[in-house]
PDB file of C-alpha atoms in Angstrom:
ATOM      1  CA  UNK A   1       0.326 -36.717  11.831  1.00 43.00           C
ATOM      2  CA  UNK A   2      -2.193 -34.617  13.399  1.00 44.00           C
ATOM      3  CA  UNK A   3      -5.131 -33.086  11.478  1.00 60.00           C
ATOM      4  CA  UNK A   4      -3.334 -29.602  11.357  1.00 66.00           C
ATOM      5  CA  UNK A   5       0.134 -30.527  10.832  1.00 72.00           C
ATOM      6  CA  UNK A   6      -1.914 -31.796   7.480  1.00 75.00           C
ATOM      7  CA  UNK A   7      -4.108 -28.469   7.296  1.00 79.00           C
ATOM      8  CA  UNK A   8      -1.388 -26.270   6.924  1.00 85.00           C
ATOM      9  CA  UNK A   9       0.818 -27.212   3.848  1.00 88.00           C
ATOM     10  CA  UNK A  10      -2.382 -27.899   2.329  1.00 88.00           C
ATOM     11  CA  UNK A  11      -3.485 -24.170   2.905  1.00 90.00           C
ATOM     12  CA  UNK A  12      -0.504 -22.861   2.012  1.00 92.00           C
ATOM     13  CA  UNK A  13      -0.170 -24.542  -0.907  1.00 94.00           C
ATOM     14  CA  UNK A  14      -3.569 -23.634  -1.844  1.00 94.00           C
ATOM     15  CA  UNK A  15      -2.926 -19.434  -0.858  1.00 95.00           C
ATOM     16  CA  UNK A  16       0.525 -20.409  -3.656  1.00 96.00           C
ATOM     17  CA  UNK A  17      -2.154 -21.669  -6.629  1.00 96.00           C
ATOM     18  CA  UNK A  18      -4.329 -18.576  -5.601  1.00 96.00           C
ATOM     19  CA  UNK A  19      -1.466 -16.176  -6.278  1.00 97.00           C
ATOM     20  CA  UNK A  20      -0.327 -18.457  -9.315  1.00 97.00           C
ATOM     21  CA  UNK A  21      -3.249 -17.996 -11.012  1.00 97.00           C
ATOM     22  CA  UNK A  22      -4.139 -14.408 -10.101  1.00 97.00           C
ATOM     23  CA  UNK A  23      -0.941 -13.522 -11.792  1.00 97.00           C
ATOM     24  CA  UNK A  24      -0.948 -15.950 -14.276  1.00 96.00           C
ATOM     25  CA  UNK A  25      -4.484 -14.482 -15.649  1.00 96.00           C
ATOM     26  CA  UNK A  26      -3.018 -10.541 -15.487  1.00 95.00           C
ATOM     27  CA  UNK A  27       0.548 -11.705 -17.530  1.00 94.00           C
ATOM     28  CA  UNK A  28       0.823 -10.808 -21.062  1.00 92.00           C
ATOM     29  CA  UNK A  29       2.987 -13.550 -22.135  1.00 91.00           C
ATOM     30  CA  UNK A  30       0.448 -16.311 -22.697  1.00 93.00           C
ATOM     31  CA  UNK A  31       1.990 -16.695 -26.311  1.00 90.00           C
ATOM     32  CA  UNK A  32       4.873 -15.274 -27.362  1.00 88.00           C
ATOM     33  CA  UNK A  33       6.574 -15.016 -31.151  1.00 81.00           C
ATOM     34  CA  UNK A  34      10.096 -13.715 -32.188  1.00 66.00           C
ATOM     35  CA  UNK A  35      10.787 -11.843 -35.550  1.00 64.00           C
ATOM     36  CA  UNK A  36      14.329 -11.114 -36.565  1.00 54.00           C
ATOM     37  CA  UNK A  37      15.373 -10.065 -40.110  1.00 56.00           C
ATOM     38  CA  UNK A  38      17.862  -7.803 -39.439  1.00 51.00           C
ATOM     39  CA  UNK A  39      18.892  -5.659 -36.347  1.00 52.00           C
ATOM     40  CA  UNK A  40      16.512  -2.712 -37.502  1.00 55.00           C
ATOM     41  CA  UNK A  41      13.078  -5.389 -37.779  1.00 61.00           C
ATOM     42  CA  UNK A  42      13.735  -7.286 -35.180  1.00 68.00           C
ATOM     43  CA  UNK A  43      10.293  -7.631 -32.758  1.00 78.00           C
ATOM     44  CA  UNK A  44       8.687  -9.733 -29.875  1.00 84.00           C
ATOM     45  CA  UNK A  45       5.466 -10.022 -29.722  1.00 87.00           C
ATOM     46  CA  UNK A  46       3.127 -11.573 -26.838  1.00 90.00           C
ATOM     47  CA  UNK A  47      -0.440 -12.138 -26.679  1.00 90.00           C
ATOM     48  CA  UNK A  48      -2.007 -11.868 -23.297  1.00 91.00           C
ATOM     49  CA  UNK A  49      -5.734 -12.492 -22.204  1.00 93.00           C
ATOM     50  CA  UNK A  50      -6.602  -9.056 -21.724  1.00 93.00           C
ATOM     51  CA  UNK A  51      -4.052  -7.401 -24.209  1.00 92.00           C
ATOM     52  CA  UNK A  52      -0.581  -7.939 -26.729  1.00 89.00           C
ATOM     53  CA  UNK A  53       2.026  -6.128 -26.641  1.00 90.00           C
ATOM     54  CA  UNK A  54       5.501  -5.808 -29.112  1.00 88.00           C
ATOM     55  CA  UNK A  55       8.448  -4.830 -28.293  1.00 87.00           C
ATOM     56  CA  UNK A  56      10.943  -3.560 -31.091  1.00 80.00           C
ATOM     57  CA  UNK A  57      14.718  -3.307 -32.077  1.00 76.00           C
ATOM     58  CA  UNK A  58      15.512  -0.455 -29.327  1.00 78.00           C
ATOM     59  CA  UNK A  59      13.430  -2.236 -26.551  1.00 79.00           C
ATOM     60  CA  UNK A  60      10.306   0.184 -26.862  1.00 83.00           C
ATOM     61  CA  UNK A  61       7.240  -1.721 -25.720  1.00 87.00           C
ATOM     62  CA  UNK A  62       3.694  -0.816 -27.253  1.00 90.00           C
ATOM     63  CA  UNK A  63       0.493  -2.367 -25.210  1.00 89.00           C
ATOM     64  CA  UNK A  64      -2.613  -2.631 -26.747  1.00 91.00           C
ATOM     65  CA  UNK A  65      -6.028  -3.887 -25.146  1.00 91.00           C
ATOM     66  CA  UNK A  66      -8.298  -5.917 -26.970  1.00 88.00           C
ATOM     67  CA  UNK A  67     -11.012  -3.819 -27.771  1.00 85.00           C
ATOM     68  CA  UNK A  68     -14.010  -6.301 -28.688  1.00 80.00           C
ATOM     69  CA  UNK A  69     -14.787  -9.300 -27.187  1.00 79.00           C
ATOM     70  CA  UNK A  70     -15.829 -11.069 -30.508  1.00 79.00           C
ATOM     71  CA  UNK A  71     -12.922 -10.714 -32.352  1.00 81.00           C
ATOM     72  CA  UNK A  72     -10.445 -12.319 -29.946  1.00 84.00           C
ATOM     73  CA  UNK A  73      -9.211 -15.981 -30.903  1.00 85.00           C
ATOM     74  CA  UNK A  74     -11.245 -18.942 -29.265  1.00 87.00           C
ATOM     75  CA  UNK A  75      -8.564 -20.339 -27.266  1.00 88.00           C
ATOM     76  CA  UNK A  76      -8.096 -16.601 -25.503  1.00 91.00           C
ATOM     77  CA  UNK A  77     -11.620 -15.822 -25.070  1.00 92.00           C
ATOM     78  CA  UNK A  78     -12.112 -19.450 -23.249  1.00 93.00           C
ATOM     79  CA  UNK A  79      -8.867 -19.202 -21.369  1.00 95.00           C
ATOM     80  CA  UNK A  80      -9.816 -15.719 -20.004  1.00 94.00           C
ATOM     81  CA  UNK A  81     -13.214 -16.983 -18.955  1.00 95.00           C
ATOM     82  CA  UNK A  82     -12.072 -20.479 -17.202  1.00 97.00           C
ATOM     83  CA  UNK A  83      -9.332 -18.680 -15.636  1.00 97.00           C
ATOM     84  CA  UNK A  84     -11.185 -16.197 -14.022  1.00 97.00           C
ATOM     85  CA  UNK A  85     -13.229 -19.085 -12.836  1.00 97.00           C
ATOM     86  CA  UNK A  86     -10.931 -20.978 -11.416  1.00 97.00           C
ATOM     87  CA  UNK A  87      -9.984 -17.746  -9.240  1.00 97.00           C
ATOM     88  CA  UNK A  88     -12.785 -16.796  -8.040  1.00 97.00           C
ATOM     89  CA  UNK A  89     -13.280 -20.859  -6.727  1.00 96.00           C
ATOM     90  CA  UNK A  90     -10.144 -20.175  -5.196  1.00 96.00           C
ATOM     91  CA  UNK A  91     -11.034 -17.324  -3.323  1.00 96.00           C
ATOM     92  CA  UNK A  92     -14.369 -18.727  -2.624  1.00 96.00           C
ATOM     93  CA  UNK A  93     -12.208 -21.760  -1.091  1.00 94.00           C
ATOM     94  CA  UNK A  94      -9.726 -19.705   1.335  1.00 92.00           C
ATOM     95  CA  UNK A  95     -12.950 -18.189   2.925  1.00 91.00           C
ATOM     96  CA  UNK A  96     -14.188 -21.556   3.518  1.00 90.00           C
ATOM     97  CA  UNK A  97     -10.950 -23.523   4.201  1.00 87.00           C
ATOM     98  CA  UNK A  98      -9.950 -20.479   6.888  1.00 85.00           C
ATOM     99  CA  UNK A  99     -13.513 -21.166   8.948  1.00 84.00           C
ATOM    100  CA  UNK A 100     -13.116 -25.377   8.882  1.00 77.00           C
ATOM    101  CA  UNK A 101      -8.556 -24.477  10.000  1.00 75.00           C
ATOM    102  CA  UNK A 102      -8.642 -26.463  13.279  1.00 70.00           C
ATOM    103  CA  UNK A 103      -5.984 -23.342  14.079  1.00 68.00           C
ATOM    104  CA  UNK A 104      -9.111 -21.328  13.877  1.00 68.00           C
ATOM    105  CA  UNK A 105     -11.809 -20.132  15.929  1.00 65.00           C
ATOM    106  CA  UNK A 106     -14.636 -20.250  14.052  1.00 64.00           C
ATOM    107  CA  UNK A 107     -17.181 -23.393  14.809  1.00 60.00           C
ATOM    108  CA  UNK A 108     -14.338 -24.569  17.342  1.00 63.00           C
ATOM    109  CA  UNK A 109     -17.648 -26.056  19.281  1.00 66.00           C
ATOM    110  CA  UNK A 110     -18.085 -28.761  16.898  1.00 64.00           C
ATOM    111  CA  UNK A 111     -14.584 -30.466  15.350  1.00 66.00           C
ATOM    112  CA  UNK A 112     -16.802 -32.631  12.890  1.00 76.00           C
ATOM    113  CA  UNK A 113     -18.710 -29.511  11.179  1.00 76.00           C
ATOM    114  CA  UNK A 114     -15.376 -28.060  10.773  1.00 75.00           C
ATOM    115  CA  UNK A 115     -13.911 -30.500   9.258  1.00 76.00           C
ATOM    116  CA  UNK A 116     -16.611 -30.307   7.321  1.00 83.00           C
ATOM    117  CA  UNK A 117     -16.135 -27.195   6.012  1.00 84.00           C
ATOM    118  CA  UNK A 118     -12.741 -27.739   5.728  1.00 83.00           C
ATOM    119  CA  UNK A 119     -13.184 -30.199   2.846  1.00 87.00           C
ATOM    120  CA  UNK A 120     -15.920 -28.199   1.529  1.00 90.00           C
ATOM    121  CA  UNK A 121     -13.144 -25.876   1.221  1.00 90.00           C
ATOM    122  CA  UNK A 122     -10.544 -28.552  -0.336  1.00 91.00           C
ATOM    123  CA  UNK A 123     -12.842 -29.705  -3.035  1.00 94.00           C
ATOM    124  CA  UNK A 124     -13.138 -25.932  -4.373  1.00 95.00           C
ATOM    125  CA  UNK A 125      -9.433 -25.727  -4.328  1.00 96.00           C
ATOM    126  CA  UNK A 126      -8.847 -29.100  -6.314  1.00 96.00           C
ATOM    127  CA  UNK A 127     -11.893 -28.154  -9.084  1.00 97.00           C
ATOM    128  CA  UNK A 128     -10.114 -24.696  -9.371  1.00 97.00           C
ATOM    129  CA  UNK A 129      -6.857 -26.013  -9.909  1.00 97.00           C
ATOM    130  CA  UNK A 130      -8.277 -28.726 -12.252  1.00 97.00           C
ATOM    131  CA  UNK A 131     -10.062 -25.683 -14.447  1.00 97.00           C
ATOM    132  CA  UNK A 132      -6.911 -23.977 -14.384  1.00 97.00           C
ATOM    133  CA  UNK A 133      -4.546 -26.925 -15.292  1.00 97.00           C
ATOM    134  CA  UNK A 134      -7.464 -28.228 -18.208  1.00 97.00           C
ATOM    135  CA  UNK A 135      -7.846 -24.622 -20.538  1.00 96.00           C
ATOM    136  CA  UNK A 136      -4.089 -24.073 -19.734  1.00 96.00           C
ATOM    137  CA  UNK A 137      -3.595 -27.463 -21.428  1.00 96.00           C
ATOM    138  CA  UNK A 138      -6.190 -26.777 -24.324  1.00 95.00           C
ATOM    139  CA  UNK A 139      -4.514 -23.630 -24.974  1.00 94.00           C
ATOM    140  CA  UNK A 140      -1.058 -24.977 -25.341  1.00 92.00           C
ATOM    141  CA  UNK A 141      -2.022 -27.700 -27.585  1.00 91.00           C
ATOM    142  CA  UNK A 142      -3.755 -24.788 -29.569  1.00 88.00           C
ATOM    143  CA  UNK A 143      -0.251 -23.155 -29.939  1.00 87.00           C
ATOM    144  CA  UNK A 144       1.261 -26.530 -30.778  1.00 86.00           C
ATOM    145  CA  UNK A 145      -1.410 -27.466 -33.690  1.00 83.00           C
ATOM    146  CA  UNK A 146      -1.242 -23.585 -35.035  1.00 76.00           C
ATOM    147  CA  UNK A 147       2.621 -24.402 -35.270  1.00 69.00           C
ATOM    148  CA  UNK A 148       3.020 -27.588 -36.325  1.00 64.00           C
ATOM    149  CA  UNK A 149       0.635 -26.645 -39.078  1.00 61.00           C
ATOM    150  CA  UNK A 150       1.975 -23.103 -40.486  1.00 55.00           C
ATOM    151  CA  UNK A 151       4.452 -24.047 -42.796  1.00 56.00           C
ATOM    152  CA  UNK A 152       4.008 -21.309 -45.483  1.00 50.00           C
ATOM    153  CA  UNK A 153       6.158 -18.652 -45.906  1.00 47.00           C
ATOM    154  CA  UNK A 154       4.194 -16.610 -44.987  1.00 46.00           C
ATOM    155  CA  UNK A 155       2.740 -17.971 -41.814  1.00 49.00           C
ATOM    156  CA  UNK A 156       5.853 -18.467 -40.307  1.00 50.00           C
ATOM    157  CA  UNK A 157       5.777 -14.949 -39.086  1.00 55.00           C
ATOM    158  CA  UNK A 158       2.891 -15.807 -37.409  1.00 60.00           C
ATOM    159  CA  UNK A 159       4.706 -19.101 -35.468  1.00 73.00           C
ATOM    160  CA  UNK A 160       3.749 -18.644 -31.791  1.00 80.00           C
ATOM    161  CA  UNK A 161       5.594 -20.173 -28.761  1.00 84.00           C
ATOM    162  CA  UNK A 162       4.366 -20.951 -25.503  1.00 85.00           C
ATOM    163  CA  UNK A 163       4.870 -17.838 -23.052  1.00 88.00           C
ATOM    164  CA  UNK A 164       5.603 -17.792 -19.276  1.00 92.00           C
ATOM    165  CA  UNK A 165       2.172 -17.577 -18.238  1.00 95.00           C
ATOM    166  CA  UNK A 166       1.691 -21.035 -19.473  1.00 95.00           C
ATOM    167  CA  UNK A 167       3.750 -22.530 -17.189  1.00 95.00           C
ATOM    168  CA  UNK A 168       3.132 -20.136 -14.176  1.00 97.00           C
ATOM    169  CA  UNK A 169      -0.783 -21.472 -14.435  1.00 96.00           C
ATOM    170  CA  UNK A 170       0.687 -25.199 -14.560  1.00 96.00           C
ATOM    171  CA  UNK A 171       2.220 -24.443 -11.457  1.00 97.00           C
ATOM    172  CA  UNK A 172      -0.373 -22.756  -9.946  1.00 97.00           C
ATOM    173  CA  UNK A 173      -3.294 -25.302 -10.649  1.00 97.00           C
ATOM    174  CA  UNK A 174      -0.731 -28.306  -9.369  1.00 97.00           C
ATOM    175  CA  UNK A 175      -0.446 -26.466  -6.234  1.00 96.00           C
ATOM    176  CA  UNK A 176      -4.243 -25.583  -5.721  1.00 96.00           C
ATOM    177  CA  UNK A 177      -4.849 -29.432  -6.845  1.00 96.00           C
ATOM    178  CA  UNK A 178      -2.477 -30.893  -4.035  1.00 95.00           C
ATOM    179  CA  UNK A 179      -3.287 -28.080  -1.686  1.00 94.00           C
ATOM    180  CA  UNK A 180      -6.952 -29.295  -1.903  1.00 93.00           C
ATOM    181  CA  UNK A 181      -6.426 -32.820  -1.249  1.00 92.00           C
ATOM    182  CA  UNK A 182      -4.207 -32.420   1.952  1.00 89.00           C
ATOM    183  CA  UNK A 183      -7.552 -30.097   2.841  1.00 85.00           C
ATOM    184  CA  UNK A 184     -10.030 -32.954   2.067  1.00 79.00           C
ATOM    185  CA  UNK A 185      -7.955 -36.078   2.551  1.00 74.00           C
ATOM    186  CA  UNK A 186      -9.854 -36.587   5.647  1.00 61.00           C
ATOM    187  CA  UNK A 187     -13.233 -37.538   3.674  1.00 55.00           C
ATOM    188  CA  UNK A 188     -10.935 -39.101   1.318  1.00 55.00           C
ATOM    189  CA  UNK A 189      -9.824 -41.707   3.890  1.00 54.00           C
ATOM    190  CA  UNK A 190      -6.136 -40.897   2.915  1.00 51.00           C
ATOM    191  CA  UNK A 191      -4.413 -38.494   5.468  1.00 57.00           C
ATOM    192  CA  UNK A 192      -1.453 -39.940   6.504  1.00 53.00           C
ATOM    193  CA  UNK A 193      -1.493 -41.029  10.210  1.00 51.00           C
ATOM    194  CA  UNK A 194       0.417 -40.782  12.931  1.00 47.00           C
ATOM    195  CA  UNK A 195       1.401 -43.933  15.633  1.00 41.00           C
ATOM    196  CA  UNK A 196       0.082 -42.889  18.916  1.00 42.00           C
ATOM    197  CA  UNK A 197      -0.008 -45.596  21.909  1.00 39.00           C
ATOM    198  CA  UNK A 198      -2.759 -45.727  24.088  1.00 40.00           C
ATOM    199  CA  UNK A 199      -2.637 -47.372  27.203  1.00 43.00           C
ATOM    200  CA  UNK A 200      -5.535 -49.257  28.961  1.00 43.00           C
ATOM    201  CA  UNK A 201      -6.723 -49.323  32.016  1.00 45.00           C
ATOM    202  CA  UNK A 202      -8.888 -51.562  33.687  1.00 51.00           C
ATOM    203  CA  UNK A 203     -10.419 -50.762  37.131  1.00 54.00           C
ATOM    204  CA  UNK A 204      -9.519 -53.594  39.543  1.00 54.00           C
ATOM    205  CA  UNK A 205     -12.546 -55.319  41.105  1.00 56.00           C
ATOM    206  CA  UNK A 206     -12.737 -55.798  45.238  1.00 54.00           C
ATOM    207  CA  UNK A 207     -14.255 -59.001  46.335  1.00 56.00           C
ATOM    208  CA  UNK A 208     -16.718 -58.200  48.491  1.00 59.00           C
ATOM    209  CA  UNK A 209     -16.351 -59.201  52.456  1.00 57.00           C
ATOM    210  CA  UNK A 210     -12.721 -57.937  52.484  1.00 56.00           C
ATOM    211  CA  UNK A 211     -11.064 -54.427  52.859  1.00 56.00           C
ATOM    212  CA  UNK A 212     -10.116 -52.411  49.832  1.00 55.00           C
ATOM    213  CA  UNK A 213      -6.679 -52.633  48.605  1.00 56.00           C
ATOM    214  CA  UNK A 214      -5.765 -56.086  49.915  1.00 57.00           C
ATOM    215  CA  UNK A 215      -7.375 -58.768  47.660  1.00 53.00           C
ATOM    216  CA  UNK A 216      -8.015 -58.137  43.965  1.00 48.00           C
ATOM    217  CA  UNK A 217      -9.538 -60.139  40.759  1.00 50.00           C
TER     218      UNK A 217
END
């Protein structure tokens, strides 16, 4: 398989945990809880990393931003932060991966420093996906400790679930992880390889004293 053929899933894959985690950073439903005592109390609530938002009996939703950084939970303060991170490596990583693209242009003079930045490019797509895939992980065990261990009355209002963001940044960092490696599988030592036959040719010698083209060694 040629280097390219290996380039361009990669890329894509990586552009998919770019997206992924772009949206999963913006969504809302990072936890989500459901209330229902009777048809008229009934509410949803989700907690985002930038706001939470309820949504009542008759389907009215109410946003509200979070106002002060220092009030916000740990696990949605570090979330916000690692996320945003693990973005911005992203983006930092298309720039990069797009110059070292043998389907590319840029520094076409010199295959090796292209490659080059090609895997420079990979590695900040696998550590951006790893970010993203680590807090995700840290903040869903957070949800699974605060449930396990609410067992009051009282806190089981408060019972949170994981929301769709969770699993939308899962995705995301797997594909940003994998997209990196088919980017820097080359350093690696791993890209798969195709069979190519190459055929050799040896120039035939002429004995000297006799006429080209009748007496070979």
């Amino acid at each position: 398989m040629t280097s390219s053929a290996v380039q361009l899933p990669g890329y894509a894959l990586a552009l998919i945990g770019l997206v992924g985690s772009m949206i999963a950073t913006t969504m809302v439903e990072w936890k989500r809880h459901s209330y229902t005592e009777s048809t008229v109390t009934s509410k949803e609530t989700y907690l985002g990393l930038w706001m939470s938002c309820t949504v009542d009996a008759t389907r009215h939703t109410m946003c509200v931003n979070y106002k002060s950084l220092f009030h916000l939970p740990a696990e949605i303060l570090t979330t916000r932060v690692v996320m945003i991170l693990s973005v911005l490596l992203s983006a930092v990583g298309v720039l990069v991966a797009t110059l070292g693209m043998r389907c590319t242009r840029c520094l076409e003079e010199d295959e090796k420093q292209k490659d080059r930045v090609a895997i420079v490019g990979g590695f900040l797509f696998i550590i951006a996906g790893v970010l993203a895939i680590s807090v995700t992980s840290w903040f869903a065990n957070a949800i699974i400790q605060s449930f396990e261990f609410s067992d009051s009355p009282t806190s089981l209002h408060n019972r949170f679930e994981f929301g769709n963001a969770v699993l939308v940044s899962w995705g995301a960092g797997i594909c940003s992880v994998v997209g990196g490696f088919l980017l820097g599988c080359r350093f690696m030592g791993s890209c798969p390889q195709g069979s190519r036959s190459v055929s050799s040719f040896t120039q035939p010698k002429v004995i000297p004293g006799t006429r080209p083209g009748t007496h070979y060694v």
